Amino acid sequence: MARSVLLIDDSHTVLAFLTDRFRKAGYRVAALQRFVDLPTLLRDFRPDLIVLDLELPTLPGTTIGNYIRKYQSAPIPMFIYSSAAEPAARAAAEQLGAVACFTKSPDVGPLLKAAERVLAGR
């Protein structure tokens, strides 16, 4: 069965781009722009990996990440994928227990390789 990835970002363009790249790499993908849909997605989609933006307009990514950590039934690896300043993004990633932190870029090769590496061990 294909591994699943939950993408959380406020940008439709970023979500479409990442969805396309992860699907081409063989992943099942769910994309989320609205926090209100998160509890249902976590329950029904049951992601193997979460890719989270930090700079969201309605709720900070750290709040969403903390919610996920508090209510997950089993630990889900999380990546931070953000245009936030590097020191702030790394600090947030550490606070959330994220496996890795990536700066948004059109080159998602490192992100996909990290996903493959992290999920190979699960």
PDB file of N, CA and C in Angstrom, residues 25-110:
ATOM      1  N   ALA A  25       5.720  10.600  -7.028  1.00  0.00           N
ATOM      2  CA  ALA A  25       6.682   9.759  -6.304  1.00  0.00           C
ATOM      3  C   ALA A  25       5.999   8.531  -5.694  1.00  0.00           C
ATOM      4  N   GLY A  26       4.690   8.394  -5.914  1.00  0.00           N
ATOM      5  CA  GLY A  26       3.980   7.200  -5.476  1.00  0.00           C
ATOM      6  C   GLY A  26       3.237   7.300  -4.152  1.00  0.00           C
ATOM      7  N   TYR A  27       3.083   8.501  -3.625  1.00  0.00           N
ATOM      8  CA  TYR A  27       2.399   8.690  -2.349  1.00  0.00           C
ATOM      9  C   TYR A  27       0.910   8.983  -2.548  1.00  0.00           C
ATOM     10  N   ARG A  28       0.101   8.578  -1.573  1.00  0.00           N
ATOM     11  CA  ARG A  28      -1.276   9.068  -1.467  1.00  0.00           C
ATOM     12  C   ARG A  28      -1.169  10.407  -0.754  1.00  0.00           C
ATOM     13  N   VAL A  29      -1.935  11.395  -1.209  1.00  0.00           N
ATOM     14  CA  VAL A  29      -1.784  12.750  -0.673  1.00  0.00           C
ATOM     15  C   VAL A  29      -3.138  13.340  -0.299  1.00  0.00           C
ATOM     16  N   ALA A  30      -3.167  13.999   0.852  1.00  0.00           N
ATOM     17  CA  ALA A  30      -4.291  14.842   1.243  1.00  0.00           C
ATOM     18  C   ALA A  30      -3.720  16.230   1.476  1.00  0.00           C
ATOM     19  N   ALA A  31      -4.418  17.242   0.989  1.00  0.00           N
ATOM     20  CA  ALA A  31      -3.966  18.623   1.135  1.00  0.00           C
ATOM     21  C   ALA A  31      -4.984  19.382   1.988  1.00  0.00           C
ATOM     22  N   LEU A  32      -4.475  20.171   2.906  1.00  0.00           N
ATOM     23  CA  LEU A  32      -5.329  20.868   3.862  1.00  0.00           C
ATOM     24  C   LEU A  32      -4.990  22.348   3.904  1.00  0.00           C
ATOM     25  N   GLN A  33      -6.020  23.178   3.736  1.00  0.00           N
ATOM     26  CA  GLN A  33      -5.850  24.623   3.862  1.00  0.00           C
ATOM     27  C   GLN A  33      -6.580  25.158   5.091  1.00  0.00           C
ATOM     28  N   ARG A  34      -7.578  24.444   5.569  1.00  0.00           N
ATOM     29  CA  ARG A  34      -8.413  24.932   6.673  1.00  0.00           C
ATOM     30  C   ARG A  34      -8.263  24.024   7.900  1.00  0.00           C
ATOM     31  N   PHE A  35      -7.925  24.625   9.024  1.00  0.00           N
ATOM     32  CA  PHE A  35      -7.721  23.876  10.261  1.00  0.00           C
ATOM     33  C   PHE A  35      -8.967  23.096  10.665  1.00  0.00           C
ATOM     34  N   VAL A  36     -10.130  23.640  10.383  1.00  0.00           N
ATOM     35  CA  VAL A  36     -11.382  23.005  10.801  1.00  0.00           C
ATOM     36  C   VAL A  36     -11.504  21.573  10.259  1.00  0.00           C
ATOM     37  N   ASP A  37     -10.848  21.274   9.151  1.00  0.00           N
ATOM     38  CA  ASP A  37     -10.910  19.941   8.550  1.00  0.00           C
ATOM     39  C   ASP A  37      -9.861  18.976   9.103  1.00  0.00           C
ATOM     40  N   LEU A  38      -8.955  19.464   9.941  1.00  0.00           N
ATOM     41  CA  LEU A  38      -7.841  18.644  10.408  1.00  0.00           C
ATOM     42  C   LEU A  38      -8.260  17.419  11.228  1.00  0.00           C
ATOM     43  N   PRO A  39      -9.121  17.551  12.228  1.00  0.00           N
ATOM     44  CA  PRO A  39      -9.464  16.353  13.019  1.00  0.00           C
ATOM     45  C   PRO A  39     -10.021  15.207  12.169  1.00  0.00           C
ATOM     46  N   THR A  40     -10.883  15.530  11.226  1.00  0.00           N
ATOM     47  CA  THR A  40     -11.456  14.503  10.356  1.00  0.00           C
ATOM     48  C   THR A  40     -10.387  13.885   9.471  1.00  0.00           C
ATOM     49  N   LEU A  41      -9.520  14.705   8.923  1.00  0.00           N
ATOM     50  CA  LEU A  41      -8.455  14.185   8.062  1.00  0.00           C
ATOM     51  C   LEU A  41      -7.499  13.277   8.828  1.00  0.00           C
ATOM     52  N   LEU A  42      -7.131  13.675  10.029  1.00  0.00           N
ATOM     53  CA  LEU A  42      -6.235  12.831  10.823  1.00  0.00           C
ATOM     54  C   LEU A  42      -6.875  11.478  11.116  1.00  0.00           C
ATOM     55  N   ARG A  43      -8.168  11.497  11.395  1.00  0.00           N
ATOM     56  CA  ARG A  43      -8.876  10.260  11.715  1.00  0.00           C
ATOM     57  C   ARG A  43      -9.096   9.383  10.477  1.00  0.00           C
ATOM     58  N   ASP A  44      -9.547   9.988   9.392  1.00  0.00           N
ATOM     59  CA  ASP A  44      -9.942   9.208   8.219  1.00  0.00           C
ATOM     60  C   ASP A  44      -8.800   8.912   7.250  1.00  0.00           C
ATOM     61  N   PHE A  45      -7.904   9.852   7.061  1.00  0.00           N
ATOM     62  CA  PHE A  45      -6.810   9.680   6.103  1.00  0.00           C
ATOM     63  C   PHE A  45      -5.630   8.954   6.744  1.00  0.00           C
ATOM     64  N   ARG A  46      -5.395   9.183   8.016  1.00  0.00           N
ATOM     65  CA  ARG A  46      -4.317   8.544   8.778  1.00  0.00           C
ATOM     66  C   ARG A  46      -2.965   8.632   8.066  1.00  0.00           C
ATOM     67  N   PRO A  47      -2.406   9.843   8.014  1.00  0.00           N
ATOM     68  CA  PRO A  47      -1.151  10.043   7.278  1.00  0.00           C
ATOM     69  C   PRO A  47       0.040   9.349   7.922  1.00  0.00           C
ATOM     70  N   ASP A  48       0.982   8.964   7.064  1.00  0.00           N
ATOM     71  CA  ASP A  48       2.259   8.421   7.525  1.00  0.00           C
ATOM     72  C   ASP A  48       3.267   9.538   7.762  1.00  0.00           C
ATOM     73  N   LEU A  49       3.018  10.697   7.143  1.00  0.00           N
ATOM     74  CA  LEU A  49       3.914  11.854   7.234  1.00  0.00           C
ATOM     75  C   LEU A  49       3.080  13.117   7.106  1.00  0.00           C
ATOM     76  N   ILE A  50       3.482  14.160   7.843  1.00  0.00           N
ATOM     77  CA  ILE A  50       2.829  15.462   7.745  1.00  0.00           C
ATOM     78  C   ILE A  50       3.869  16.485   7.323  1.00  0.00           C
ATOM     79  N   VAL A  51       3.520  17.293   6.321  1.00  0.00           N
ATOM     80  CA  VAL A  51       4.373  18.396   5.865  1.00  0.00           C
ATOM     81  C   VAL A  51       3.618  19.680   6.192  1.00  0.00           C
ATOM     82  N   LEU A  52       4.171  20.487   7.088  1.00  0.00           N
ATOM     83  CA  LEU A  52       3.470  21.622   7.676  1.00  0.00           C
ATOM     84  C   LEU A  52       4.172  22.940   7.395  1.00  0.00           C
ATOM     85  N   ASP A  53       3.397  23.914   6.912  1.00  0.00           N
ATOM     86  CA  ASP A  53       3.876  25.282   6.781  1.00  0.00           C
ATOM     87  C   ASP A  53       3.717  25.963   8.137  1.00  0.00           C
ATOM     88  N   LEU A  54       4.570  26.896   8.451  1.00  0.00           N
ATOM     89  CA  LEU A  54       4.481  27.613   9.721  1.00  0.00           C
ATOM     90  C   LEU A  54       3.696  28.903   9.613  1.00  0.00           C
ATOM     91  N   GLU A  55       3.750  29.548   8.458  1.00  0.00           N
ATOM     92  CA  GLU A  55       3.153  30.869   8.297  1.00  0.00           C
ATOM     93  C   GLU A  55       1.780  30.759   7.653  1.00  0.00           C
ATOM     94  N   LEU A  56       0.788  30.537   8.498  1.00  0.00           N
ATOM     95  CA  LEU A  56      -0.586  30.401   8.047  1.00  0.00           C
ATOM     96  C   LEU A  56      -1.378  31.600   8.552  1.00  0.00           C
ATOM     97  N   PRO A  57      -2.319  32.123   7.771  1.00  0.00           N
ATOM     98  CA  PRO A  57      -2.987  33.370   8.142  1.00  0.00           C
ATOM     99  C   PRO A  57      -3.960  33.267   9.327  1.00  0.00           C
ATOM    100  N   THR A  58      -4.623  32.146   9.476  1.00  0.00           N
ATOM    101  CA  THR A  58      -5.646  32.068  10.522  1.00  0.00           C
ATOM    102  C   THR A  58      -5.146  31.475  11.829  1.00  0.00           C
ATOM    103  N   LEU A  59      -4.156  30.621  11.748  1.00  0.00           N
ATOM    104  CA  LEU A  59      -3.644  29.935  12.928  1.00  0.00           C
ATOM    105  C   LEU A  59      -2.175  29.625  12.674  1.00  0.00           C
ATOM    106  N   PRO A  60      -1.290  29.943  13.604  1.00  0.00           N
ATOM    107  CA  PRO A  60       0.127  29.647  13.370  1.00  0.00           C
ATOM    108  C   PRO A  60       0.355  28.145  13.178  1.00  0.00           C
ATOM    109  N   GLY A  61       1.310  27.813  12.333  1.00  0.00           N
ATOM    110  CA  GLY A  61       1.651  26.416  12.100  1.00  0.00           C
ATOM    111  C   GLY A  61       2.058  25.701  13.372  1.00  0.00           C
ATOM    112  N   THR A  62       2.674  26.427  14.295  1.00  0.00           N
ATOM    113  CA  THR A  62       3.065  25.795  15.562  1.00  0.00           C
ATOM    114  C   THR A  62       1.833  25.362  16.356  1.00  0.00           C
ATOM    115  N   THR A  63       0.760  26.139  16.298  1.00  0.00           N
ATOM    116  CA  THR A  63      -0.477  25.764  16.992  1.00  0.00           C
ATOM    117  C   THR A  63      -1.053  24.503  16.378  1.00  0.00           C
ATOM    118  N   ILE A  64      -1.043  24.431  15.054  1.00  0.00           N
ATOM    119  CA  ILE A  64      -1.539  23.241  14.365  1.00  0.00           C
ATOM    120  C   ILE A  64      -0.657  22.042  14.696  1.00  0.00           C
ATOM    121  N   GLY A  65       0.649  22.246  14.661  1.00  0.00           N
ATOM    122  CA  GLY A  65       1.576  21.164  14.991  1.00  0.00           C
ATOM    123  C   GLY A  65       1.378  20.655  16.412  1.00  0.00           C
ATOM    124  N   ASN A  66       1.176  21.566  17.348  1.00  0.00           N
ATOM    125  CA  ASN A  66       0.930  21.162  18.736  1.00  0.00           C
ATOM    126  C   ASN A  66      -0.389  20.402  18.869  1.00  0.00           C
ATOM    127  N   TYR A  67      -1.404  20.839  18.137  1.00  0.00           N
ATOM    128  CA  TYR A  67      -2.682  20.123  18.144  1.00  0.00           C
ATOM    129  C   TYR A  67      -2.486  18.689  17.642  1.00  0.00           C
ATOM    130  N   ILE A  68      -1.767  18.551  16.549  1.00  0.00           N
ATOM    131  CA  ILE A  68      -1.512  17.223  15.986  1.00  0.00           C
ATOM    132  C   ILE A  68      -0.789  16.358  17.016  1.00  0.00           C
ATOM    133  N   ARG A  69       0.238  16.894  17.627  1.00  0.00           N
ATOM    134  CA  ARG A  69       1.007  16.135  18.614  1.00  0.00           C
ATOM    135  C   ARG A  69       0.139  15.720  19.804  1.00  0.00           C
ATOM    136  N   LYS A  70      -0.760  16.600  20.219  1.00  0.00           N
ATOM    137  CA  LYS A  70      -1.595  16.320  21.388  1.00  0.00           C
ATOM    138  C   LYS A  70      -2.630  15.240  21.116  1.00  0.00           C
ATOM    139  N   TYR A  71      -3.196  15.220  19.919  1.00  0.00           N
ATOM    140  CA  TYR A  71      -4.320  14.336  19.635  1.00  0.00           C
ATOM    141  C   TYR A  71      -4.014  13.155  18.721  1.00  0.00           C
ATOM    142  N   GLN A  72      -2.781  12.988  18.310  1.00  0.00           N
ATOM    143  CA  GLN A  72      -2.465  11.852  17.443  1.00  0.00           C
ATOM    144  C   GLN A  72      -2.500  10.561  18.252  1.00  0.00           C
ATOM    145  N   SER A  73      -2.946   9.500  17.624  1.00  0.00           N
ATOM    146  CA  SER A  73      -3.026   8.220  18.328  1.00  0.00           C
ATOM    147  C   SER A  73      -1.659   7.526  18.353  1.00  0.00           C
ATOM    148  N   ALA A  74      -0.819   7.816  17.377  1.00  0.00           N
ATOM    149  CA  ALA A  74       0.543   7.282  17.315  1.00  0.00           C
ATOM    150  C   ALA A  74       1.419   8.382  16.719  1.00  0.00           C
ATOM    151  N   PRO A  75       2.697   8.428  17.082  1.00  0.00           N
ATOM    152  CA  PRO A  75       3.570   9.486  16.550  1.00  0.00           C
ATOM    153  C   PRO A  75       3.610   9.482  15.020  1.00  0.00           C
ATOM    154  N   ILE A  76       3.410  10.642  14.450  1.00  0.00           N
ATOM    155  CA  ILE A  76       3.467  10.814  12.993  1.00  0.00           C
ATOM    156  C   ILE A  76       4.657  11.710  12.697  1.00  0.00           C
ATOM    157  N   PRO A  77       5.599  11.255  11.872  1.00  0.00           N
ATOM    158  CA  PRO A  77       6.718  12.136  11.515  1.00  0.00           C
ATOM    159  C   PRO A  77       6.201  13.420  10.865  1.00  0.00           C
ATOM    160  N   MET A  78       6.847  14.525  11.199  1.00  0.00           N
ATOM    161  CA  MET A  78       6.441  15.821  10.685  1.00  0.00           C
ATOM    162  C   MET A  78       7.646  16.536  10.103  1.00  0.00           C
ATOM    163  N   PHE A  79       7.440  17.148   8.934  1.00  0.00           N
ATOM    164  CA  PHE A  79       8.430  18.029   8.331  1.00  0.00           C
ATOM    165  C   PHE A  79       7.869  19.441   8.368  1.00  0.00           C
ATOM    166  N   ILE A  80       8.720  20.408   8.613  1.00  0.00           N
ATOM    167  CA  ILE A  80       8.365  21.814   8.446  1.00  0.00           C
ATOM    168  C   ILE A  80       8.816  22.214   7.046  1.00  0.00           C
ATOM    169  N   TYR A  81       7.903  22.812   6.281  1.00  0.00           N
ATOM    170  CA  TYR A  81       8.192  23.283   4.921  1.00  0.00           C
ATOM    171  C   TYR A  81       7.675  24.710   4.866  1.00  0.00           C
ATOM    172  N   SER A  82       8.567  25.681   5.025  1.00  0.00           N
ATOM    173  CA  SER A  82       8.111  27.046   5.252  1.00  0.00           C
ATOM    174  C   SER A  82       9.049  28.073   4.645  1.00  0.00           C
ATOM    175  N   SER A  83       8.494  29.248   4.417  1.00  0.00           N
ATOM    176  CA  SER A  83       9.321  30.371   3.971  1.00  0.00           C
ATOM    177  C   SER A  83       9.707  31.245   5.162  1.00  0.00           C
ATOM    178  N   ALA A  84       9.385  30.797   6.368  1.00  0.00           N
ATOM    179  CA  ALA A  84       9.774  31.537   7.575  1.00  0.00           C
ATOM    180  C   ALA A  84      11.292  31.627   7.638  1.00  0.00           C
ATOM    181  N   ALA A  85      11.778  32.650   8.311  1.00  0.00           N
ATOM    182  CA  ALA A  85      13.222  32.821   8.471  1.00  0.00           C
ATOM    183  C   ALA A  85      13.817  31.552   9.069  1.00  0.00           C
ATOM    184  N   GLU A  86      14.968  31.171   8.558  1.00  0.00           N
ATOM    185  CA  GLU A  86      15.600  29.899   8.946  1.00  0.00           C
ATOM    186  C   GLU A  86      15.727  29.689  10.455  1.00  0.00           C
ATOM    187  N   PRO A  87      16.262  30.628  11.224  1.00  0.00           N
ATOM    188  CA  PRO A  87      16.383  30.355  12.667  1.00  0.00           C
ATOM    189  C   PRO A  87      15.021  30.116  13.332  1.00  0.00           C
ATOM    190  N   ALA A  88      14.020  30.896  12.947  1.00  0.00           N
ATOM    191  CA  ALA A  88      12.688  30.746  13.534  1.00  0.00           C
ATOM    192  C   ALA A  88      12.065  29.412  13.132  1.00  0.00           C
ATOM    193  N   ALA A  89      12.232  29.032  11.870  1.00  0.00           N
ATOM    194  CA  ALA A  89      11.680  27.761  11.398  1.00  0.00           C
ATOM    195  C   ALA A  89      12.346  26.590  12.102  1.00  0.00           C
ATOM    196  N   ARG A  90      13.641  26.641  12.250  1.00  0.00           N
ATOM    197  CA  ARG A  90      14.362  25.553  12.937  1.00  0.00           C
ATOM    198  C   ARG A  90      13.961  25.457  14.409  1.00  0.00           C
ATOM    199  N   ALA A  91      13.776  26.600  15.051  1.00  0.00           N
ATOM    200  CA  ALA A  91      13.351  26.596  16.447  1.00  0.00           C
ATOM    201  C   ALA A  91      11.950  25.994  16.581  1.00  0.00           C
ATOM    202  N   ALA A  92      11.056  26.354  15.667  1.00  0.00           N
ATOM    203  CA  ALA A  92       9.702  25.796  15.685  1.00  0.00           C
ATOM    204  C   ALA A  92       9.733  24.304  15.414  1.00  0.00           C
ATOM    205  N   ALA A  93      10.558  23.899  14.473  1.00  0.00           N
ATOM    206  CA  ALA A  93      10.675  22.472  14.152  1.00  0.00           C
ATOM    207  C   ALA A  93      11.150  21.694  15.369  1.00  0.00           C
ATOM    208  N   GLU A  94      12.122  22.236  16.072  1.00  0.00           N
ATOM    209  CA  GLU A  94      12.635  21.572  17.270  1.00  0.00           C
ATOM    210  C   GLU A  94      11.554  21.488  18.341  1.00  0.00           C
ATOM    211  N   GLN A  95      10.835  22.595  18.541  1.00  0.00           N
ATOM    212  CA  GLN A  95       9.775  22.632  19.550  1.00  0.00           C
ATOM    213  C   GLN A  95       8.674  21.619  19.243  1.00  0.00           C
ATOM    214  N   LEU A  96       8.372  21.413  17.970  1.00  0.00           N
ATOM    215  CA  LEU A  96       7.315  20.483  17.562  1.00  0.00           C
ATOM    216  C   LEU A  96       7.797  19.035  17.455  1.00  0.00           C
ATOM    217  N   GLY A  97       9.099  18.847  17.579  1.00  0.00           N
ATOM    218  CA  GLY A  97       9.634  17.500  17.411  1.00  0.00           C
ATOM    219  C   GLY A  97       9.617  17.054  15.960  1.00  0.00           C
ATOM    220  N   ALA A  98       9.702  18.031  15.046  1.00  0.00           N
ATOM    221  CA  ALA A  98       9.718  17.709  13.615  1.00  0.00           C
ATOM    222  C   ALA A  98      11.008  16.990  13.254  1.00  0.00           C
ATOM    223  N   VAL A  99      10.903  16.084  12.303  1.00  0.00           N
ATOM    224  CA  VAL A  99      12.044  15.294  11.859  1.00  0.00           C
ATOM    225  C   VAL A  99      13.013  16.144  11.045  1.00  0.00           C
ATOM    226  N   ALA A 100      12.469  17.088  10.273  1.00  0.00           N
ATOM    227  CA  ALA A 100      13.313  17.907   9.398  1.00  0.00           C
ATOM    228  C   ALA A 100      12.630  19.244   9.133  1.00  0.00           C
ATOM    229  N   CYS A 101      13.419  20.194   8.666  1.00  0.00           N
ATOM    230  CA  CYS A 101      12.933  21.532   8.360  1.00  0.00           C
ATOM    231  C   CYS A 101      13.463  21.930   6.986  1.00  0.00           C
ATOM    232  N   PHE A 102      12.568  22.343   6.095  1.00  0.00           N
ATOM    233  CA  PHE A 102      12.941  22.716   4.732  1.00  0.00           C
ATOM    234  C   PHE A 102      12.429  24.112   4.428  1.00  0.00           C
ATOM    235  N   THR A 103      13.242  24.881   3.718  1.00  0.00           N
ATOM    236  CA  THR A 103      12.814  26.170   3.203  1.00  0.00           C
ATOM    237  C   THR A 103      12.080  25.924   1.892  1.00  0.00           C
ATOM    238  N   LYS A 104      10.942  26.601   1.720  1.00  0.00           N
ATOM    239  CA  LYS A 104      10.171  26.423   0.491  1.00  0.00           C
ATOM    240  C   LYS A 104      11.053  26.715  -0.719  1.00  0.00           C
ATOM    241  N   SER A 105      10.965  25.810  -1.701  1.00  0.00           N
ATOM    242  CA  SER A 105      11.798  25.906  -2.886  1.00  0.00           C
ATOM    243  C   SER A 105      11.152  25.108  -4.013  1.00  0.00           C
ATOM    244  N   PRO A 106      11.382  25.519  -5.263  1.00  0.00           N
ATOM    245  CA  PRO A 106      10.878  24.720  -6.377  1.00  0.00           C
ATOM    246  C   PRO A 106      11.581  23.361  -6.481  1.00  0.00           C
ATOM    247  N   ASP A 107      12.728  23.224  -5.848  1.00  0.00           N
ATOM    248  CA  ASP A 107      13.448  21.951  -5.857  1.00  0.00           C
ATOM    249  C   ASP A 107      13.006  21.143  -4.629  1.00  0.00           C
ATOM    250  N   VAL A 108      12.080  20.223  -4.843  1.00  0.00           N
ATOM    251  CA  VAL A 108      11.569  19.416  -3.731  1.00  0.00           C
ATOM    252  C   VAL A 108      12.272  18.068  -3.630  1.00  0.00           C
ATOM    253  N   GLY A 109      13.334  17.888  -4.401  1.00  0.00           N
ATOM    254  CA  GLY A 109      14.101  16.649  -4.334  1.00  0.00           C
ATOM    255  C   GLY A 109      14.535  16.294  -2.915  1.00  0.00           C
ATOM    256  N   PRO A 110      15.134  17.242  -2.186  1.00  0.00           N
ATOM    257  CA  PRO A 110      15.543  16.922  -0.812  1.00  0.00           C
ATOM    258  C   PRO A 110      14.353  16.556   0.092  1.00  0.00           C
TER     259      PRO A 110
END
